[in-house]
CSV table of C-alpha atoms in Angstrom, one decimal:
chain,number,residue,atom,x,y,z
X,1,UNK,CA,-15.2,199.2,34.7
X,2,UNK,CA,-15.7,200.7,37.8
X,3,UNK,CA,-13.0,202.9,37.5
X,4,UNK,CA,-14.0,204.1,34.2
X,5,UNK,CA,-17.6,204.6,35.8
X,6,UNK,CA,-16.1,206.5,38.4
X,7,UNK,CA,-14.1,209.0,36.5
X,8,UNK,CA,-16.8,209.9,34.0
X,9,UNK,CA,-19.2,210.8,36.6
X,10,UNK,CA,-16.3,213.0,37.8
X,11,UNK,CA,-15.8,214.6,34.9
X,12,UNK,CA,-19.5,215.3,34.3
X,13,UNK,CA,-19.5,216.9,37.7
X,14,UNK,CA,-16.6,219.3,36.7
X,15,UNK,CA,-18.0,219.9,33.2
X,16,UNK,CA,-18.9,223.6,34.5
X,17,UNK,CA,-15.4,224.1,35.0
X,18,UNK,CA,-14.1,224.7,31.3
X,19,UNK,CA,-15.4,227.7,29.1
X,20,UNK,CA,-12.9,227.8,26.4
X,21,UNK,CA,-14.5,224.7,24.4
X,22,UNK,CA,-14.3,225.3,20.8
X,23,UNK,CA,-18.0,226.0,19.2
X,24,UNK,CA,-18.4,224.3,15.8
X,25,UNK,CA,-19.2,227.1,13.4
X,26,UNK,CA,-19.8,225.4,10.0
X,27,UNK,CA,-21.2,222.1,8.2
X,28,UNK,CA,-18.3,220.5,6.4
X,29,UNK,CA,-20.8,219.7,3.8
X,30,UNK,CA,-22.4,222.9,2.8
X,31,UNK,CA,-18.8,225.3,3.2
X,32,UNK,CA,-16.2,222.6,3.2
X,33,UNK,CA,-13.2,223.0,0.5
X,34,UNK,CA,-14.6,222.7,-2.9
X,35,UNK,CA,-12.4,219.7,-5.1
X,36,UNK,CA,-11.0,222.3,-7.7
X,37,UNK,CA,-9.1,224.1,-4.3
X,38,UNK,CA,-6.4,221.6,-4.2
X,39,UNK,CA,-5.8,217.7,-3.1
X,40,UNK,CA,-7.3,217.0,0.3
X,41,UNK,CA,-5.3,215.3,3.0
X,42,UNK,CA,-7.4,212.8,5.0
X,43,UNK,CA,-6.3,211.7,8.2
X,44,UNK,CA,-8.5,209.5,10.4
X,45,UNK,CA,-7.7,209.8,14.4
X,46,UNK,CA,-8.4,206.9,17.2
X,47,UNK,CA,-8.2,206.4,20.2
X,48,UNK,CA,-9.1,203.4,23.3
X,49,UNK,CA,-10.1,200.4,20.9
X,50,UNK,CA,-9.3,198.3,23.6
X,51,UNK,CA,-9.3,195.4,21.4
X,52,UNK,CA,-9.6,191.6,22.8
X,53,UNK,CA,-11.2,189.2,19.7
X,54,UNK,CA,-13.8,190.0,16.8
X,55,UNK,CA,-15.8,187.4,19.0
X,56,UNK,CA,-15.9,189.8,21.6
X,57,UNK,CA,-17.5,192.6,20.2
X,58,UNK,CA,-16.4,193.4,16.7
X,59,UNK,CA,-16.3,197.1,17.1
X,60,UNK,CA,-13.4,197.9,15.7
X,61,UNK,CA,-14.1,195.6,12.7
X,62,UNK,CA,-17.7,197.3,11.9
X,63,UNK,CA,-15.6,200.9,12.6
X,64,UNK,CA,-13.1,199.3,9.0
X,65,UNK,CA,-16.4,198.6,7.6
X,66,UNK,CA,-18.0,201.8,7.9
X,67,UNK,CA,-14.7,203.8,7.3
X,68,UNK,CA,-14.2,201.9,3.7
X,69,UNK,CA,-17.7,201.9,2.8
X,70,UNK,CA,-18.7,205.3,3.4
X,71,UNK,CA,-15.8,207.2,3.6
X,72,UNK,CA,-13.4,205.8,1.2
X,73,UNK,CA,-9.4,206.0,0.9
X,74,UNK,CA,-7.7,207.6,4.2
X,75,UNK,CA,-4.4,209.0,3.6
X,76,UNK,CA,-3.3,208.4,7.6
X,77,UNK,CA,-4.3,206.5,10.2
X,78,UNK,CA,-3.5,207.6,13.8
X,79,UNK,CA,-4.3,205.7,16.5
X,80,UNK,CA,-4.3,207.7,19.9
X,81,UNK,CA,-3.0,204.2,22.4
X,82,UNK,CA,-4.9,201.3,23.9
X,83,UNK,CA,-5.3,199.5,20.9
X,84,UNK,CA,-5.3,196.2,22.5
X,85,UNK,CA,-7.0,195.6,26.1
X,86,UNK,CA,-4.1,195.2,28.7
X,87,UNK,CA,-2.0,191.7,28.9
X,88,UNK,CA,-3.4,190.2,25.4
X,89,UNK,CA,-2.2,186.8,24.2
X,90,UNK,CA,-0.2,186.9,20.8
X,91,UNK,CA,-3.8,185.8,19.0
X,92,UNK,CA,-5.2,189.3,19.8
X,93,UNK,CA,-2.3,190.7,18.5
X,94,UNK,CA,-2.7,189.4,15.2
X,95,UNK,CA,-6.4,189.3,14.8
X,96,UNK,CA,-6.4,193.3,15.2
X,97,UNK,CA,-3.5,193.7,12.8
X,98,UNK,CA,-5.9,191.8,10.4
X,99,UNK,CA,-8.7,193.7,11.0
X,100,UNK,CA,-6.5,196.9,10.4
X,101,UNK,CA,-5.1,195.6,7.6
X,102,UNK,CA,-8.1,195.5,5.8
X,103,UNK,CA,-8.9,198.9,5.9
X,104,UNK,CA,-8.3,201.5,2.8
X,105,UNK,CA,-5.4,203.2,4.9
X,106,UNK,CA,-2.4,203.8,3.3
X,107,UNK,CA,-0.5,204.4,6.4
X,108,UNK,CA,-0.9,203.7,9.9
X,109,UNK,CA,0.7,205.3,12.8
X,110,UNK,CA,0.3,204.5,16.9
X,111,UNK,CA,1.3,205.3,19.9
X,112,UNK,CA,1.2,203.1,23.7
X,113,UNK,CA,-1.2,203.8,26.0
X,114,UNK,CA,-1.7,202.3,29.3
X,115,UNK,CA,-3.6,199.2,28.3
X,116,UNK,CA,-0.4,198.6,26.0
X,117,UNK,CA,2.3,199.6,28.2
X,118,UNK,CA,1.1,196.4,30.1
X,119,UNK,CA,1.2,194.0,27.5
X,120,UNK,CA,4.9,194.4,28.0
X,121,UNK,CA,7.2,194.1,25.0
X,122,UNK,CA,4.8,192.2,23.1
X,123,UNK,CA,3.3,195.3,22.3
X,124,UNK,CA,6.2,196.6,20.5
X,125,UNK,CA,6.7,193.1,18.6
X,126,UNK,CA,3.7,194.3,16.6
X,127,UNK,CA,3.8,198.2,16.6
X,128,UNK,CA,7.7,198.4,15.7
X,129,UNK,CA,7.3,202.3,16.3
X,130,UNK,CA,9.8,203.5,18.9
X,131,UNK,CA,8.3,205.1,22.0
X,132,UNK,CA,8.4,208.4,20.6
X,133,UNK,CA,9.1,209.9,17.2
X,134,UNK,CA,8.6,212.5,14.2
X,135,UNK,CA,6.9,212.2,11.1
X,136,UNK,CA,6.5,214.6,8.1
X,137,UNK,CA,3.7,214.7,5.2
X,138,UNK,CA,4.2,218.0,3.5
X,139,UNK,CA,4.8,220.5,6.0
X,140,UNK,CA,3.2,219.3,8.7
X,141,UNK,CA,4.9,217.8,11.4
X,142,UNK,CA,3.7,214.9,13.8
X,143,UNK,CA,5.3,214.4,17.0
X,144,UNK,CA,4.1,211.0,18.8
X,145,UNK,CA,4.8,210.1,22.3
X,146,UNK,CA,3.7,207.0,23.8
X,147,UNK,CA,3.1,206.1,27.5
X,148,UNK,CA,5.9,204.4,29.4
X,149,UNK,CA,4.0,203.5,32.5
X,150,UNK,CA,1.1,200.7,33.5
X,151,UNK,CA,-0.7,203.0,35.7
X,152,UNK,CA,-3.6,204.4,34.5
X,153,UNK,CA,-2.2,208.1,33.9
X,154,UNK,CA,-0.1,208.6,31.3
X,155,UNK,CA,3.7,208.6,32.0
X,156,UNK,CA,6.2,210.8,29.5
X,157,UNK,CA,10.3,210.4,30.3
X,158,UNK,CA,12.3,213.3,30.6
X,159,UNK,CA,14.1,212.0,27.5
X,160,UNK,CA,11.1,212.5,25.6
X,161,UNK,CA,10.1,215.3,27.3
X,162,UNK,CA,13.2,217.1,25.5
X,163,UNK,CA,13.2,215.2,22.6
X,164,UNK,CA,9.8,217.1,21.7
X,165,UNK,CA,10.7,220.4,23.2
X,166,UNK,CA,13.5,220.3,20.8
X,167,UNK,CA,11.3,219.2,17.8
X,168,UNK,CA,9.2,222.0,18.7
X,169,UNK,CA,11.8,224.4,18.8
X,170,UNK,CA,13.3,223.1,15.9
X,171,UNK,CA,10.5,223.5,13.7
X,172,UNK,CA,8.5,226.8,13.9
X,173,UNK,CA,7.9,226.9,9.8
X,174,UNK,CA,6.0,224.2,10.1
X,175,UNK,CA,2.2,222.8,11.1
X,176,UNK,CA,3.0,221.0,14.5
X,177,UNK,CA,0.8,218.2,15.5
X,178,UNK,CA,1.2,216.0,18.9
X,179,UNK,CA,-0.5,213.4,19.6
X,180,UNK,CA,-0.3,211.5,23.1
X,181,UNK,CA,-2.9,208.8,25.0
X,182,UNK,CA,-3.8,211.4,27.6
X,183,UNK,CA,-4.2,215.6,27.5
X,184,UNK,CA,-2.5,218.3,29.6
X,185,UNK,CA,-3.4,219.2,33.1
X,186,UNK,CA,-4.6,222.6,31.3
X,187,UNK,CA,-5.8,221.7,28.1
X,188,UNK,CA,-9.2,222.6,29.0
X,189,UNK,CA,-10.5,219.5,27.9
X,190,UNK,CA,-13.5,217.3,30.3
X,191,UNK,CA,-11.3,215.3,32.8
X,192,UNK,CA,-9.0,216.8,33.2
X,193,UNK,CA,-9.1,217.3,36.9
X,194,UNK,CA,-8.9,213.9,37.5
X,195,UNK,CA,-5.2,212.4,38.1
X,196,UNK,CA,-5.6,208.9,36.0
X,197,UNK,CA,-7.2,211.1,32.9
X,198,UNK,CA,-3.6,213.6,32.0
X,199,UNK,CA,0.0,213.7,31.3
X,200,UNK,CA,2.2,213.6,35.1
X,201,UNK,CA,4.3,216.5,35.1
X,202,UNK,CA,2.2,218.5,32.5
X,203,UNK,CA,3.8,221.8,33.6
X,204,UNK,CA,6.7,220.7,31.2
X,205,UNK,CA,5.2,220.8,28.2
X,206,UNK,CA,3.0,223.3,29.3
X,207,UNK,CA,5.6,226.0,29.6
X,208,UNK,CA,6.8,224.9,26.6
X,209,UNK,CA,3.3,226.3,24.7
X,210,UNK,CA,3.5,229.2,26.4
X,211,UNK,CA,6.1,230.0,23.7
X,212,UNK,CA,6.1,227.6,21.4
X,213,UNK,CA,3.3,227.0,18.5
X,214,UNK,CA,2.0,223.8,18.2
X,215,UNK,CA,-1.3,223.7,16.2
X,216,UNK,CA,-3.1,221.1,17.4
X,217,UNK,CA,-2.5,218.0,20.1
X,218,UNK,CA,-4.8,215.0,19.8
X,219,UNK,CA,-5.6,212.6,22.7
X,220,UNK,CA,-7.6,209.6,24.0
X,221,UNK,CA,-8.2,208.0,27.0
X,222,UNK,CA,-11.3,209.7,28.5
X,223,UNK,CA,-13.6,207.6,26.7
X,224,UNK,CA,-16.2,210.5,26.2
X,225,UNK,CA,-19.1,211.2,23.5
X,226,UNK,CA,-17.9,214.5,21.2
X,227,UNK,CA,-21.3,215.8,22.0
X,228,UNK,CA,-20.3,216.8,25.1
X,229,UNK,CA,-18.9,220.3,25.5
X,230,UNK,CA,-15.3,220.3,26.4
X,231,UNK,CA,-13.7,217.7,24.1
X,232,UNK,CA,-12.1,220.4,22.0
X,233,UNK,CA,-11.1,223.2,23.8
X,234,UNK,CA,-8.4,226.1,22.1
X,235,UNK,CA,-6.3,227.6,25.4
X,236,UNK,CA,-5.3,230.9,24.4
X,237,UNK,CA,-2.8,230.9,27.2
X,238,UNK,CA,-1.0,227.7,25.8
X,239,UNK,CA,0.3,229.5,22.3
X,240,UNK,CA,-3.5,229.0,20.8
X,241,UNK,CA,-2.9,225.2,21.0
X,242,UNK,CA,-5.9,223.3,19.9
X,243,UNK,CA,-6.5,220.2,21.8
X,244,UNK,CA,-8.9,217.7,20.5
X,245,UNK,CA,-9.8,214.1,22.2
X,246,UNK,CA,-10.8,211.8,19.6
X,247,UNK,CA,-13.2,209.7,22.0
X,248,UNK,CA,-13.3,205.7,21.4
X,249,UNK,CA,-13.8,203.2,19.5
X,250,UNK,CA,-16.1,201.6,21.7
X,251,UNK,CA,-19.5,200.5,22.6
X,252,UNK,CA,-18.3,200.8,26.9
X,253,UNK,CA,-21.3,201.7,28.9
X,254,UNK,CA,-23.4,201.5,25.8
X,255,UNK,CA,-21.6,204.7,24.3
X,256,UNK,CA,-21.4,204.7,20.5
X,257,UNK,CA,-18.4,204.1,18.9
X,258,UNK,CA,-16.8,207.3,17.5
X,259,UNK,CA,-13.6,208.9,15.7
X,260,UNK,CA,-12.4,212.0,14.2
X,261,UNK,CA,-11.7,212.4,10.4
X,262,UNK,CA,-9.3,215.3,9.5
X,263,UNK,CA,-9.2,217.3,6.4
X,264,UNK,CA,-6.1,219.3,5.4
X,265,UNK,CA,-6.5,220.7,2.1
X,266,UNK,CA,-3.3,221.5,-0.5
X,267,UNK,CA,-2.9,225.7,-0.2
X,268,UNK,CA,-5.6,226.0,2.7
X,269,UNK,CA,-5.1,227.2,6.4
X,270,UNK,CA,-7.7,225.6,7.2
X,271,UNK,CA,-8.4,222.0,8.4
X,272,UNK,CA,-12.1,220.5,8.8
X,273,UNK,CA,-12.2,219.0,11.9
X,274,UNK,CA,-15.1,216.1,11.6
X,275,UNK,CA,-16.9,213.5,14.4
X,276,UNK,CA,-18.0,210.2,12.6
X,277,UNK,CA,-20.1,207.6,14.7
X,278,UNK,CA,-19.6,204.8,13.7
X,279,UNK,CA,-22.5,203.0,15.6
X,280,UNK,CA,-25.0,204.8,13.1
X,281,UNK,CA,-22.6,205.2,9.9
X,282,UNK,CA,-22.7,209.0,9.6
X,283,UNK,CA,-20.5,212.6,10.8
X,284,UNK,CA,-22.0,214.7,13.4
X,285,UNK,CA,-22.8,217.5,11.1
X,286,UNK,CA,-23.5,220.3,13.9
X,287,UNK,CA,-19.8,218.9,15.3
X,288,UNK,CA,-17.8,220.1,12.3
X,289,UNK,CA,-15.7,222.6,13.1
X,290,UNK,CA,-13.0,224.7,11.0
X,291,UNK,CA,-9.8,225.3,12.7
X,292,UNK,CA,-7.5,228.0,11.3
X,293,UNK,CA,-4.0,226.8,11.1
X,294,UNK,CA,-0.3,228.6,11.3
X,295,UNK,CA,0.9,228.1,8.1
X,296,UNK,CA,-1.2,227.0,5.3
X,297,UNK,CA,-0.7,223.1,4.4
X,298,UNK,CA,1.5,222.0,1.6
X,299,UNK,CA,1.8,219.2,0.2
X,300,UNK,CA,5.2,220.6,-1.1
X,301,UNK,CA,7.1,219.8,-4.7
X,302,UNK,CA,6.5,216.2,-5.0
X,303,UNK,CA,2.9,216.6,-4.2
X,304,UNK,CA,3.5,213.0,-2.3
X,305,UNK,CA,0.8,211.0,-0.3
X,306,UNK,CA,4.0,209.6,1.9
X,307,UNK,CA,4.6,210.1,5.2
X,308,UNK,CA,8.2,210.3,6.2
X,309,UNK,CA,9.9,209.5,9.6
X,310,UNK,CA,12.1,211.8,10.4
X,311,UNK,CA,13.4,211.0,13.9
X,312,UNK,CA,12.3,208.5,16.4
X,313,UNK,CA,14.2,207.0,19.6
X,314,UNK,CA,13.4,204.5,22.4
C-alpha cells in the first residue's frame, strides 16, 4: 500500500511533464456509429483486479454485474495482468474463474502481471495462455505479452521481445493491437517516470515503433482514474502509437472501479474508445474519444465473432 501511495503521488508530481495526451473530441452517444453501418465489435479491457475472495471486497463481482446488466453481450474480454493478488491459494483461483464465468463474454483473454508472476505456476494452471501470443478477429491482430518477473516492473524476455518484433513486421496489412501489464518508458502516459510503473528495456520496442505501425497498445498497472490527463497519450514519434491504460478494477485508496469498453465497427476506421465506472454504473461521457485507425476493421468473409490464436510460445 505504501508503495502504491508512494508512486501515485509521484506521478501526480510529474503530471506537467506529458503534453501529448489525447483530448476526447466526441460523445459516443450523440456521433457514435449508427446500427445500419455494420456489426459492432465490443471488446471490454481490464486491468489490476487484484482479486483475493468475493468476501473481500466483491469488486470484481459488482464490475460482471454492471457489465451484463447495463452493457450487454461483450465480444472480448481482455484482461491487462494482476488478476489475482500475489501468492493466492488454489480457492482464489477458482472463486474468480466463477465470478468471470458468469459474465456475457464470449471470450476471454489475459496476460501475467506482477502480482501473478508470483503466484508461481499456479497461475498458469488456470490461465493456460502461454506467456506470450497472437490472436486474430477479422483483421485485427492482438499481440499479448505477459510479465516474467516478481518485481514490481514489468519484465519482457528477449525471446519475446523478437517474437513481437517479428509479428509486427510480419503483419503491416493489418490493425495491430499490444497489450502488456505496464507501458513504455515513452509512451507518454502518467508514471511513467517512475521505474516500477514501465517495461525494463523499453528502448527495444521502442525503436521498433519508430518504424513499425502498431495502432494501439493497452496497459495496466498504474492504478490511475481516466480523468486524469495523461492516461491516453498518441506519440507521434512512436509510428502514431496510441497508448491507452485501462485503470483498475478496484476500489484501492477509495478510487472507483473503472474499465475501458472498445468499439470496432464492420467497415469503419474508426474505434470508440469508452471509460465505464463501474462504482456508479455509467461511461464517462466527456471521456469518449474516437481514434482513427490504419486500416478500416473487417470482420472479413465469414463475418465470425471468433477469435483465433494464431501463434503463441512459452
Amino acid at each position: 500500500m505504501k508503495r502504491i501511495f508512494r508512486d501515485i503521488l509521484l506521478i501526480i508530481w510529474s503530471v506537467g511533464l506529458w503534453g501529448c495526451s489525447v483530448v476526447p473530441t466526441g460523445d459516443f452517444n450523440n456521433v457514435g456509429p449508427g446500427a445500419g453501418q455494420g456489426r459492432k465489435l465490443v471488446v471490454w479491457m481490464l486491468s489490476d483486479i487484484h482479486y483475493k475472495n468475493k468476501g473481500y471486497s466483491g469488486v470484481f463481482e459488482s464490475a460482471i454485474q454492471d457489465l451484463n446488466e447495463n452493457i450487454g453481450p461483450v465480444d472480448m474480454g481482455i484482461m491487462a495482468g494482476d488478476l489475482i493478488q500475489s501468492r493466492s491459494p488454489v480457492s482464489v483461483f477458482e472463486s474468480f474463474l466463477q465470478a468471470r464465468n458468469g459474465s456475457k463474454v464470449s471470450e476471454w483473454y489475459e496476460i501475467a502481471g506482477n502480482h501473478d508472476v508470483r503466484s508461481g505456476t499456479l497461475f498458469y494452471e488456470y490461465f493456460k495462455k502461454p506467456a506470450y501470443y497472437a490472436v486474430e478477429t477479422g483483421n485485427l491482430l492482438f499481440l499479448f505479452l505477459s510479465d516474467q518477473s516478481v518485481s514490481s516492473r514489468t519484465d519482457i524476455s528477449d525471446e519475446a521481445f523478437f517474437w513481437w518484433r517479428n509479428m509486427v513486421e510480419g503483419n503491416r496489412d493489418r490493425i495491430i493491437i499490444t497489450v502488456s501489464h505496464a507501458q513504455l518508458a515513452n509512451s507518454g502516459l502518467l508514471g511513467s517516470s517512475v521505474s516500477s510503473r514501465v517495461i525494463h528495456r523499453s528502448s527495444r520496442f521502442e525503436n521498433v515503433l519508430k518504424k513499425e505501425n502498431v495502432a494501439l497498445w493497452i496497459s495496466g498497472h498504474c492504478h490511475l482514474p481516466q480523468t486524469l490527463t495523461g492516461t491516453m497519450s498518441v506519440r507521434n514519434n512512436l509510428g502514431g502509437t496510441c497508448f491507452v491504460n485501462v485503470s483498475s478494477i478496484s476500489n484501492e485508496l477509495l478510487l472507483d472501479s473503472e474499465s475501458r469498453i472498445f468499439y470496432f465497427q464492420d467497415g469503419s476506421d474508426i474505434v470508440w474508445i469508452r471509460s465505464r465506472n463501474h462504482t456508479r454504473k455509467k461511461f464517462n461521457t466527456a471521456l469518449d474519444v474516437p481514434l482513427r485507425l490504419n486500416h478500416p476493421f473487417n470482420w472479413g468473409e465469414k463475418k465470425s465473432s471468433s477469435s483465433k490464436v494464431l501463434e503463441e510460445a512459452i
